[in-house]
PDB file of C-alpha atoms in Angstrom:
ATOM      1  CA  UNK V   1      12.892  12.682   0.599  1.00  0.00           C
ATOM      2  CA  UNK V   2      14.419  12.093  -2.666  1.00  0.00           C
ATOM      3  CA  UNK V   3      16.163   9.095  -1.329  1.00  0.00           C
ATOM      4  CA  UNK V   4      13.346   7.648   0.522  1.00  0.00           C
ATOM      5  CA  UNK V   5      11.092   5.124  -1.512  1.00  0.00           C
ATOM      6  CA  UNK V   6       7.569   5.739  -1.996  1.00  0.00           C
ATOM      7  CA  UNK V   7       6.561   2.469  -0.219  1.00  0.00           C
ATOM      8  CA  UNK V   8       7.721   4.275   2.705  1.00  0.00           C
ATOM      9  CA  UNK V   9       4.425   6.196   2.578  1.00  0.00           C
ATOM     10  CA  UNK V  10       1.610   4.915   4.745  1.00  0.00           C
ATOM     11  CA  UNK V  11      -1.018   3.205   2.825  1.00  0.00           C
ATOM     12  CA  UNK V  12       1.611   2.623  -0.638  1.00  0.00           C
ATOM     13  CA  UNK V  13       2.145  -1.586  -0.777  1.00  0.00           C
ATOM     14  CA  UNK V  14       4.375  -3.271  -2.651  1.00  0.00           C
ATOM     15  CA  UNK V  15       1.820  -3.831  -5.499  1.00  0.00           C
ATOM     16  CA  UNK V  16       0.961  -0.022  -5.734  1.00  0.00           C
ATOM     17  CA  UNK V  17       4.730   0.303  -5.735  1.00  0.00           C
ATOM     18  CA  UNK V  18       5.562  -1.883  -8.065  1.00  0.00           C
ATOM     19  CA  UNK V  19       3.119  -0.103 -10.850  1.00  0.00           C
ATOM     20  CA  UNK V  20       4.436   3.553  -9.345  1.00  0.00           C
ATOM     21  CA  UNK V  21       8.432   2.220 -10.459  1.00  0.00           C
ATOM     22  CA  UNK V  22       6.831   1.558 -13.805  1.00  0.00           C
ATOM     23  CA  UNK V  23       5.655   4.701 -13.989  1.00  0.00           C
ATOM     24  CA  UNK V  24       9.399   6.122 -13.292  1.00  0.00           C
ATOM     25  CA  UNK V  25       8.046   7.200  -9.706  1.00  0.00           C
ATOM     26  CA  UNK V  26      10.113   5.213  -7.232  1.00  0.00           C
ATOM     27  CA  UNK V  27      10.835   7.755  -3.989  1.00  0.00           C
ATOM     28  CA  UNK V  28       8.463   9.859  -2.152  1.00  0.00           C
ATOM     29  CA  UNK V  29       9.932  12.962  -4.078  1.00  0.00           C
ATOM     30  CA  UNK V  30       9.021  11.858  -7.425  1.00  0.00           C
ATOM     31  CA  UNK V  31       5.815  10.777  -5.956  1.00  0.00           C
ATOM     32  CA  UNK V  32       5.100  14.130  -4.516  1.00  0.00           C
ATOM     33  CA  UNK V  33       5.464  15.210  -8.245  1.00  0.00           C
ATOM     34  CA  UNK V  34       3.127  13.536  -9.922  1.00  0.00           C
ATOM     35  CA  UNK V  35       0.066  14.820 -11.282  1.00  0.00           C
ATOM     36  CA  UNK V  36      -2.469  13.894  -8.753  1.00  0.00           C
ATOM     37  CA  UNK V  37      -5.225  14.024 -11.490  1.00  0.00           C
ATOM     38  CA  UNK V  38      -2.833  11.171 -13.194  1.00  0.00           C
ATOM     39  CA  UNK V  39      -2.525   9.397  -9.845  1.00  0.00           C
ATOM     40  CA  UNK V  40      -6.177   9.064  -9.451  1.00  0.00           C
ATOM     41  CA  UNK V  41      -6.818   7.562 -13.135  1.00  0.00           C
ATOM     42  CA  UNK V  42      -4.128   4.933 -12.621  1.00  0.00           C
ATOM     43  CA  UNK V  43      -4.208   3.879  -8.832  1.00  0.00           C
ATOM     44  CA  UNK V  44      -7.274   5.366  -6.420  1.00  0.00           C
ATOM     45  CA  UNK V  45      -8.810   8.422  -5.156  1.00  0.00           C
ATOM     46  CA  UNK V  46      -7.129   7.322  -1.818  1.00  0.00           C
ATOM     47  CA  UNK V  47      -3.757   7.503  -3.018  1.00  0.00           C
ATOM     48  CA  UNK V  48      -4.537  10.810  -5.005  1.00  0.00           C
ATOM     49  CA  UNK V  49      -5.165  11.933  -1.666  1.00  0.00           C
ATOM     50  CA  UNK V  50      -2.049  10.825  -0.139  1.00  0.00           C
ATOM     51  CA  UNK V  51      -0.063  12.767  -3.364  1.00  0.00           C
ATOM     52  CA  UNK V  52      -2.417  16.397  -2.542  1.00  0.00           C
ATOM     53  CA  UNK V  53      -1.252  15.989   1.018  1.00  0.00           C
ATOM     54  CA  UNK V  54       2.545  15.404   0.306  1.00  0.00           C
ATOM     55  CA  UNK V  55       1.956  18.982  -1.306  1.00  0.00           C
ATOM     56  CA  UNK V  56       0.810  19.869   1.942  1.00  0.00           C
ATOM     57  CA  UNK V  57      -2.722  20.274   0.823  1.00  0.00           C
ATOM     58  CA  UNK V  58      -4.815  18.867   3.464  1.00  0.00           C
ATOM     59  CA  UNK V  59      -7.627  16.393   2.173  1.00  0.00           C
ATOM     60  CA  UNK V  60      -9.393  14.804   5.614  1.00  0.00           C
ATOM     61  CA  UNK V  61      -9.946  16.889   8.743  1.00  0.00           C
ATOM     62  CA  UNK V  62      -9.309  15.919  12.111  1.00  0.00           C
ATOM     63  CA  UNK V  63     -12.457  13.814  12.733  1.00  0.00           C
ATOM     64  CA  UNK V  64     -13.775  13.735  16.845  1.00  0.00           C
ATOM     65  CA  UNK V  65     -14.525  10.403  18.431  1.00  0.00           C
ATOM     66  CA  UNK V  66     -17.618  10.132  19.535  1.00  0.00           C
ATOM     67  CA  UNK V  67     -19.104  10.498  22.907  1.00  0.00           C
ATOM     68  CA  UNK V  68     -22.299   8.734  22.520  1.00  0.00           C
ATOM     69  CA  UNK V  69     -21.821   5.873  21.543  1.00  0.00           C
ATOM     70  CA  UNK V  70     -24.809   3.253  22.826  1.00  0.00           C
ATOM     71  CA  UNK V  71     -23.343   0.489  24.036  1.00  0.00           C
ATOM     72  CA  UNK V  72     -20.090  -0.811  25.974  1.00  0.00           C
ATOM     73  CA  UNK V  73     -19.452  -4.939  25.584  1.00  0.00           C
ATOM     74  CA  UNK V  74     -16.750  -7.328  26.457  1.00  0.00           C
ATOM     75  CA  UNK V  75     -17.308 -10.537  23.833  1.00  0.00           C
ATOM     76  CA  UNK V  76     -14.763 -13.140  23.425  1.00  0.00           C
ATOM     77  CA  UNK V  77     -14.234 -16.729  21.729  1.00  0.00           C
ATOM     78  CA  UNK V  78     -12.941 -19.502  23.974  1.00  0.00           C
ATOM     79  CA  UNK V  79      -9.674 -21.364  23.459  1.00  0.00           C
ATOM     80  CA  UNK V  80     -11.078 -24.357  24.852  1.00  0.00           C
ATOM     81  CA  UNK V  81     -15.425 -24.901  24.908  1.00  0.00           C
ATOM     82  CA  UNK V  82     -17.459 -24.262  28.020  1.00  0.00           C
ATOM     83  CA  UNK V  83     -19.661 -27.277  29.095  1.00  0.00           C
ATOM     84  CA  UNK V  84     -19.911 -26.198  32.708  1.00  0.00           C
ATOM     85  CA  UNK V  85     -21.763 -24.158  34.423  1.00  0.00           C
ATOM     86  CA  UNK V  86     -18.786 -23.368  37.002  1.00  0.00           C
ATOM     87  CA  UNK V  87     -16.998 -22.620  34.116  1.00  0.00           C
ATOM     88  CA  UNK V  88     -19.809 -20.611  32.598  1.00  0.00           C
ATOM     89  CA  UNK V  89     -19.852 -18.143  35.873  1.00  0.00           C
ATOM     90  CA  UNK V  90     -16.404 -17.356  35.495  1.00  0.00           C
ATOM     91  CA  UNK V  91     -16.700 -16.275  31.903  1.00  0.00           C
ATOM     92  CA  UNK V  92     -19.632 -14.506  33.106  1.00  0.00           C
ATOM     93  CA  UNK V  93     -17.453 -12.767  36.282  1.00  0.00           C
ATOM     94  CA  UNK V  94     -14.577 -11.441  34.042  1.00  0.00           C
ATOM     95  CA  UNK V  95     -16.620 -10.394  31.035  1.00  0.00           C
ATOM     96  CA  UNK V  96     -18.806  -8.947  33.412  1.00  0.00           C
ATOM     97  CA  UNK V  97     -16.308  -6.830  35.066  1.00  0.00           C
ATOM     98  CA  UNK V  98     -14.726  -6.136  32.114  1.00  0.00           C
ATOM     99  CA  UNK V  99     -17.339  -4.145  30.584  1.00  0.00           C
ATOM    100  CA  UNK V 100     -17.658  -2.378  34.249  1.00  0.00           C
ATOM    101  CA  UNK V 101     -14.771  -1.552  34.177  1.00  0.00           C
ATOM    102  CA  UNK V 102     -14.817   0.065  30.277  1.00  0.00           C
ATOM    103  CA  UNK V 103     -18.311   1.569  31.563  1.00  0.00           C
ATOM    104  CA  UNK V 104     -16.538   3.309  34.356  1.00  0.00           C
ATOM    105  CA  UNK V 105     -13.453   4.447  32.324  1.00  0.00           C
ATOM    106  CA  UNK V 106     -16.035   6.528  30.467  1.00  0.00           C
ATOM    107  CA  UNK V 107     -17.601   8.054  33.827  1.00  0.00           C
ATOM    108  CA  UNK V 108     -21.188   6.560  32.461  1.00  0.00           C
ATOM    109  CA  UNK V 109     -23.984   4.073  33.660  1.00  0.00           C
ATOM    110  CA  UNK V 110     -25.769   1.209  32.345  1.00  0.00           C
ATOM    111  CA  UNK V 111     -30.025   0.591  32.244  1.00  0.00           C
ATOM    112  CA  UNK V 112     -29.465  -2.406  30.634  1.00  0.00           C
ATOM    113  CA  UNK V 113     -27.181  -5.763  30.396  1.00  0.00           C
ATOM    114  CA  UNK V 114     -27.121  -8.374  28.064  1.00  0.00           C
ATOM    115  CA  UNK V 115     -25.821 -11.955  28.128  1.00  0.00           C
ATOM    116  CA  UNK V 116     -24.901 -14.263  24.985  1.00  0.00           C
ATOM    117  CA  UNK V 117     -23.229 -17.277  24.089  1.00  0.00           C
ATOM    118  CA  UNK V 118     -23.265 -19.880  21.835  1.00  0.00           C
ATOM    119  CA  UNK V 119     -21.965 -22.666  19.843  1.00  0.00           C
ATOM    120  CA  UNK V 120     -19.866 -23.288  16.813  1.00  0.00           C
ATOM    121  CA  UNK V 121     -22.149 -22.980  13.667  1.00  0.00           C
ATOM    122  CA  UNK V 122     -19.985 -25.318  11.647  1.00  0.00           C
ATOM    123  CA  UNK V 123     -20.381 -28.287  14.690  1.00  0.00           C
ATOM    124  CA  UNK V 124     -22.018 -31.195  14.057  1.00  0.00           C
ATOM    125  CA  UNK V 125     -23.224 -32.109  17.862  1.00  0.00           C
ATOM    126  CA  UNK V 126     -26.489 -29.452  19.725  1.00  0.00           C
ATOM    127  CA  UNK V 127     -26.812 -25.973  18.811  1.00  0.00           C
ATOM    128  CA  UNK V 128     -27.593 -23.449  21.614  1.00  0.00           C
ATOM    129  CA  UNK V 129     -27.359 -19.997  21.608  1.00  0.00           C
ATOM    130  CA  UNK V 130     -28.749 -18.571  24.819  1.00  0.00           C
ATOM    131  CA  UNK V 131     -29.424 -14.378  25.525  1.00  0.00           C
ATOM    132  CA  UNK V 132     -30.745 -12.397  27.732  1.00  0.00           C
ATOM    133  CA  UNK V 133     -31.600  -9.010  28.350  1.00  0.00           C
ATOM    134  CA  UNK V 134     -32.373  -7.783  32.142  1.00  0.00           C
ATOM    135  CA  UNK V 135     -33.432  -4.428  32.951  1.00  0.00           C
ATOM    136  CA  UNK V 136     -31.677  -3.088  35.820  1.00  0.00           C
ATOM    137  CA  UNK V 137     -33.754  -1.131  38.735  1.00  0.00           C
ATOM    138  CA  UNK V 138     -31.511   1.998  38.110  1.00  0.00           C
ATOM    139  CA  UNK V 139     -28.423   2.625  36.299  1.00  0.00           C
ATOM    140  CA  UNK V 140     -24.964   1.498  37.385  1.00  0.00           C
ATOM    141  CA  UNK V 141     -21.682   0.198  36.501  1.00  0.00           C
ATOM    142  CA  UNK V 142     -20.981  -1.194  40.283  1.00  0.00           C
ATOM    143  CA  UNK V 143     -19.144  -4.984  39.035  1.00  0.00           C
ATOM    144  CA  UNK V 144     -20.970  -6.721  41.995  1.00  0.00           C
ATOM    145  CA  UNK V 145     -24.032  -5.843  40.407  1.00  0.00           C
ATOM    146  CA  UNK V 146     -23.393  -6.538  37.387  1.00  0.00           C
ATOM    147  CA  UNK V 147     -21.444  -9.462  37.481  1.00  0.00           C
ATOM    148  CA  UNK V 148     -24.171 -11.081  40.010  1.00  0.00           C
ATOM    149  CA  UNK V 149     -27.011 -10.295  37.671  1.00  0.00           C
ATOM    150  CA  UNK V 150     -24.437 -11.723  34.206  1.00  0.00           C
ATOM    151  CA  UNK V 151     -24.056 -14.863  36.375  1.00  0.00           C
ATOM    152  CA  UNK V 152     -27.288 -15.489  37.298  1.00  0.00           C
ATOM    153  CA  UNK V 153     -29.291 -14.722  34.449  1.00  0.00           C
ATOM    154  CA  UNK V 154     -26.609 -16.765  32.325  1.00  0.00           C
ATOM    155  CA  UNK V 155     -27.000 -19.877  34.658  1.00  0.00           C
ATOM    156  CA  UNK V 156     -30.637 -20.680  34.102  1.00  0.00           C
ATOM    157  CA  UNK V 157     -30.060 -20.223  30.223  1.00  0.00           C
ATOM    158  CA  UNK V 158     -26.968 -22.102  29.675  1.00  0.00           C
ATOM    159  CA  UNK V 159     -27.489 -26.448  28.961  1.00  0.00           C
ATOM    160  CA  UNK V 160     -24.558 -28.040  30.674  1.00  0.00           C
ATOM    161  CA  UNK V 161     -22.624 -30.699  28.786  1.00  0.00           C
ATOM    162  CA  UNK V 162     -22.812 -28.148  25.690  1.00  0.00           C
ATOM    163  CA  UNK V 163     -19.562 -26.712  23.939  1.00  0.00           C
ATOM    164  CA  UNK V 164     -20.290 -23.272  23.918  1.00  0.00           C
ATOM    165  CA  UNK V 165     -17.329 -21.174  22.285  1.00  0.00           C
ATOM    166  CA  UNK V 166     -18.074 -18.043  22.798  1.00  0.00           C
ATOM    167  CA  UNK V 167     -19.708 -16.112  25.485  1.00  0.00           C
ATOM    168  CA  UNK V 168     -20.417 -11.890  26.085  1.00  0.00           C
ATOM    169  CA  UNK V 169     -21.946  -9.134  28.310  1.00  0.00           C
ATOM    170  CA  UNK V 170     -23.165  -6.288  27.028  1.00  0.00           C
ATOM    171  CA  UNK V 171     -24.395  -2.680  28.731  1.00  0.00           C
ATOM    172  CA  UNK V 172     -26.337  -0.606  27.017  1.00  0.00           C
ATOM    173  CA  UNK V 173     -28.975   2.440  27.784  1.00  0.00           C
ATOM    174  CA  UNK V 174     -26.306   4.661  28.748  1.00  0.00           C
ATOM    175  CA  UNK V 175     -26.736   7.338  31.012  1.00  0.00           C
ATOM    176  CA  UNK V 176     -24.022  10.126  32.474  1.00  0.00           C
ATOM    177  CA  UNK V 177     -26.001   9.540  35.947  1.00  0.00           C
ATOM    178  CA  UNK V 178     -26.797   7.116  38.456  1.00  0.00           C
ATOM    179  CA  UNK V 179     -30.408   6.322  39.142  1.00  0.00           C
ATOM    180  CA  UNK V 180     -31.949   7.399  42.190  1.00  0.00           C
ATOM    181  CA  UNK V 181     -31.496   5.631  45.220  1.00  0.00           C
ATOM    182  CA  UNK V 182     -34.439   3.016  45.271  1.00  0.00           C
ATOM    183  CA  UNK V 183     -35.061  -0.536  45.606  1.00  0.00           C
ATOM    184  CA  UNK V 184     -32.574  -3.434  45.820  1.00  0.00           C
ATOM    185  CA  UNK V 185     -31.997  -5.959  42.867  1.00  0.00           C
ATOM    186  CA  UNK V 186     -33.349  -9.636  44.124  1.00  0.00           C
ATOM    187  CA  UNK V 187     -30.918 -11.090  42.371  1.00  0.00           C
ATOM    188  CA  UNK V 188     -28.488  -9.534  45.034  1.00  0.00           C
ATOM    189  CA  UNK V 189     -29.661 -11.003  47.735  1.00  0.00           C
ATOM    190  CA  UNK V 190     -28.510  -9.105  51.027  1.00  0.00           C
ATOM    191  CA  UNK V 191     -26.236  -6.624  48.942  1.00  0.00           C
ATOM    192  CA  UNK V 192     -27.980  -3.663  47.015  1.00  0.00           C
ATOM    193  CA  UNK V 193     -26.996  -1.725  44.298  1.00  0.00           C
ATOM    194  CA  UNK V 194     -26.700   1.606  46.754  1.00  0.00           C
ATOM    195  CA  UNK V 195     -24.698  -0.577  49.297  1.00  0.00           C
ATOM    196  CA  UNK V 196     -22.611  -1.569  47.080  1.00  0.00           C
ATOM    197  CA  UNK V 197     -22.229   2.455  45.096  1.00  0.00           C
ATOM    198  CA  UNK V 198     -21.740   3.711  48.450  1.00  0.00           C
ATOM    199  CA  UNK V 199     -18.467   2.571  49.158  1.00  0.00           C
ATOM    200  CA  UNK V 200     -17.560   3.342  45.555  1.00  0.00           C
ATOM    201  CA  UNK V 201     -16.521  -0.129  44.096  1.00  0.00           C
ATOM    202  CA  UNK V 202     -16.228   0.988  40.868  1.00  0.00           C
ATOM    203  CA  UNK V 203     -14.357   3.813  40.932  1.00  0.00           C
ATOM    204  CA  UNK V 204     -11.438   1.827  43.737  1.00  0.00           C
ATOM    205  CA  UNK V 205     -11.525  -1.355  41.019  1.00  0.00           C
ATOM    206  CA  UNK V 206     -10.595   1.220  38.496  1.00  0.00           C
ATOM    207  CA  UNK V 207      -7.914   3.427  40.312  1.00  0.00           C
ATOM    208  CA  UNK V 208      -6.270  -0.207  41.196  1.00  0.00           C
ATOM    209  CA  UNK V 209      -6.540  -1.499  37.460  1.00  0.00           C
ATOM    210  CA  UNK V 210      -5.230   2.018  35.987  1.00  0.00           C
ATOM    211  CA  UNK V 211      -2.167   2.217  38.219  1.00  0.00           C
ATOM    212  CA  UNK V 212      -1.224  -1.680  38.357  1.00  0.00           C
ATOM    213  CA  UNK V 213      -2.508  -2.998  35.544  1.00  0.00           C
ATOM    214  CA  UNK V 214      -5.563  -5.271  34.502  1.00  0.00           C
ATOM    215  CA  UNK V 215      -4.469  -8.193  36.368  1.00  0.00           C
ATOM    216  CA  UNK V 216      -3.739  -6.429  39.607  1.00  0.00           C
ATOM    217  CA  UNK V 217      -7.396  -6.478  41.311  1.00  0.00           C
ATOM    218  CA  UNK V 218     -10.537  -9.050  40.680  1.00  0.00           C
ATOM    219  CA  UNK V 219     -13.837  -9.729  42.380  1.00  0.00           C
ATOM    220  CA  UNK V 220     -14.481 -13.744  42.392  1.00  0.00           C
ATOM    221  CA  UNK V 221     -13.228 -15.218  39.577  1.00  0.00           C
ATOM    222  CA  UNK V 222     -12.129 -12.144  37.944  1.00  0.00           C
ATOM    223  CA  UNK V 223      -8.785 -11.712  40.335  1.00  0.00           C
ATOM    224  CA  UNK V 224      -7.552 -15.629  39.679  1.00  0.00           C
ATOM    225  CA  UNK V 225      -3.383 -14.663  39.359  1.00  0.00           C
ATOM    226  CA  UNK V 226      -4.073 -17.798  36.340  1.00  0.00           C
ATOM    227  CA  UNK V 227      -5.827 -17.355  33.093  1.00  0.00           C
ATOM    228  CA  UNK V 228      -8.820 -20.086  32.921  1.00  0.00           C
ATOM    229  CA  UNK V 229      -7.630 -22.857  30.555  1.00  0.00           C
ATOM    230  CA  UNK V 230     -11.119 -21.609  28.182  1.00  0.00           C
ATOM    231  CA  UNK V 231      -9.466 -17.957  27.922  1.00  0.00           C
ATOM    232  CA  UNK V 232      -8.598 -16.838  24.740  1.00  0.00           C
ATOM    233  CA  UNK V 233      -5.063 -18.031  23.261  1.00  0.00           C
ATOM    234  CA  UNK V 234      -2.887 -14.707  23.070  1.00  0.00           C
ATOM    235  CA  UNK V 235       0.587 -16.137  22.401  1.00  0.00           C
ATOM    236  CA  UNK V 236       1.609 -14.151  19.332  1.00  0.00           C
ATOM    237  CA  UNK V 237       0.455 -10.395  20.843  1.00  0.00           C
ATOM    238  CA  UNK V 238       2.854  -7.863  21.106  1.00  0.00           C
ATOM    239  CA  UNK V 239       5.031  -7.578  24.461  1.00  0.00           C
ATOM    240  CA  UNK V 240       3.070  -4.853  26.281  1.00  0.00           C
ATOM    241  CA  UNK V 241       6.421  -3.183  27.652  1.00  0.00           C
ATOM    242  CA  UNK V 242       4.355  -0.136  29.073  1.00  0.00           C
ATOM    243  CA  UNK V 243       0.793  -1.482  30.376  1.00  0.00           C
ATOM    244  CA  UNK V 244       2.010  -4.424  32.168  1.00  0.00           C
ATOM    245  CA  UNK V 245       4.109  -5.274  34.989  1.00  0.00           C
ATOM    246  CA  UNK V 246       4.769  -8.759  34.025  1.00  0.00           C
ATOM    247  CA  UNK V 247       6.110  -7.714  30.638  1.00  0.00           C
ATOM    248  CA  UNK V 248       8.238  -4.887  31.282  1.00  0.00           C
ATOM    249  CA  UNK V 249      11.237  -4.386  29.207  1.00  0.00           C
ATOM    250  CA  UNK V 250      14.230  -5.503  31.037  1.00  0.00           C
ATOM    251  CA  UNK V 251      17.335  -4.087  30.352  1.00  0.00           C
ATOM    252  CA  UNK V 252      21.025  -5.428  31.547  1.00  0.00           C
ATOM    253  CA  UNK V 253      23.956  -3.653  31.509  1.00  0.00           C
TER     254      UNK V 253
END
């Protein structure tokens, strides 16, 4: 530890470092020596912090995440704008059955799903920024459902010839239970939301995508093997090495 610099402590920069080696503190010993009352004049209450628990003085708990939170949503910007409304029902599809599929990791239901899009602000050409909220007949997180409700409520509300960037569904009104068996949605047509539940959906699109990975299983437009030229540019993310069979580490020896 003596030989270690302080910048090697999460949260110390290079600025904060810079003033510590002025103040003769330049490893994570020295650091662990300074007055912490001193610390907190010069620098932060943060890094004060950081000194106390160096002493092994603990400052912040373990904090919990929390289980209730009130909403699940899958909102992205486009690489490319959306003018069509073919185009518009596939970002519909995937977002759709992305949030389904975050609603289901959490073993919960949705009341209600939400819609958005919209425009640049900074464009010169037509605003639009359509939502809408739809109340579903009894709490789910089937994707058929909900992607055929996101699809259709988004298609009367979108203008075509438009360039939206940005699009989102939303599920909200959370519930640890399905509703009861009642009616179907009309926006289903000859598939219900209890036809659909029965054969568990859900729960067989999530096994697949847990064991195989996201891409591995799509309803509609959601299991294209090809990104759609509007999705979202992702060339500088980190290799996923463990969460993604066509990025595994390969290794030659």
């Amino acid at each position: 530890m003596s030989q270690v610099p302080a910048t090697d402590v999460w949260g110390v920069g290079k600025k904060t470092g810079q003033k510590l080696t002025g103040m003769g503190v330049q490893s994570i010993a020295q650091l662990k020596a300074t007055d912490p009352q001193l610390i907190r004049k010069k620098f932060s209450v943060v890094l004060q912090r950081t000194v106390m628990e160096l002493n092994g003085q603990r400052c912040i708990g373990p904090v919990e995440e929390r289980s209730d939170k009130g909403q699940v949503m899958f909102t992205r910007s486009f690489s490319t704008p959306v003018r069509t409304r073919e185009a518009m029902d596939q970002v519909m599809s995937i977002y759709a059955q992305k949030a389904a599929s975050r609603l289901a990791s959490e073993g919960r239901y949705a009341s209600l799903l939400t819609v958005t899009a919209g425009t640049s602000r900074f464009a010169t050409s037509a605003a639009s920024f359509p939502s809408a909220q739809i109340r579903l007949v009894r709490p789910t997180r089937d994707p058929i459902v909900l992607t055929k409700i996101a699809v259709a409520a988004m298609n009367e509300l979108m203008e075509p010839g438009i360039d939206y960037v940005r699009g989102g569904v939303i599920l909200s009104g959370l519930s640890e239970h399905p509703g009861a068996d009642e009616l179907d949605l009309g926006l289903l047509g000859s598939t219900s939301a209890e036809d659909c539940e029965k054969v568990n959906v859900s729960d067989v699109v999530q096994q697949v995508s847990q064991r195989f990975g996201a891409k591995a299983i799509g309803l509609g437009s959601a299991g294209l093997a090809k990104a759609p030229e509007w999705s979202m540019k992702r060339e500088h993310m980190s290799p996923r090495y463990t969460s993604d069979w066509d990025e595994l580490f390969t290794v030659q020896a």
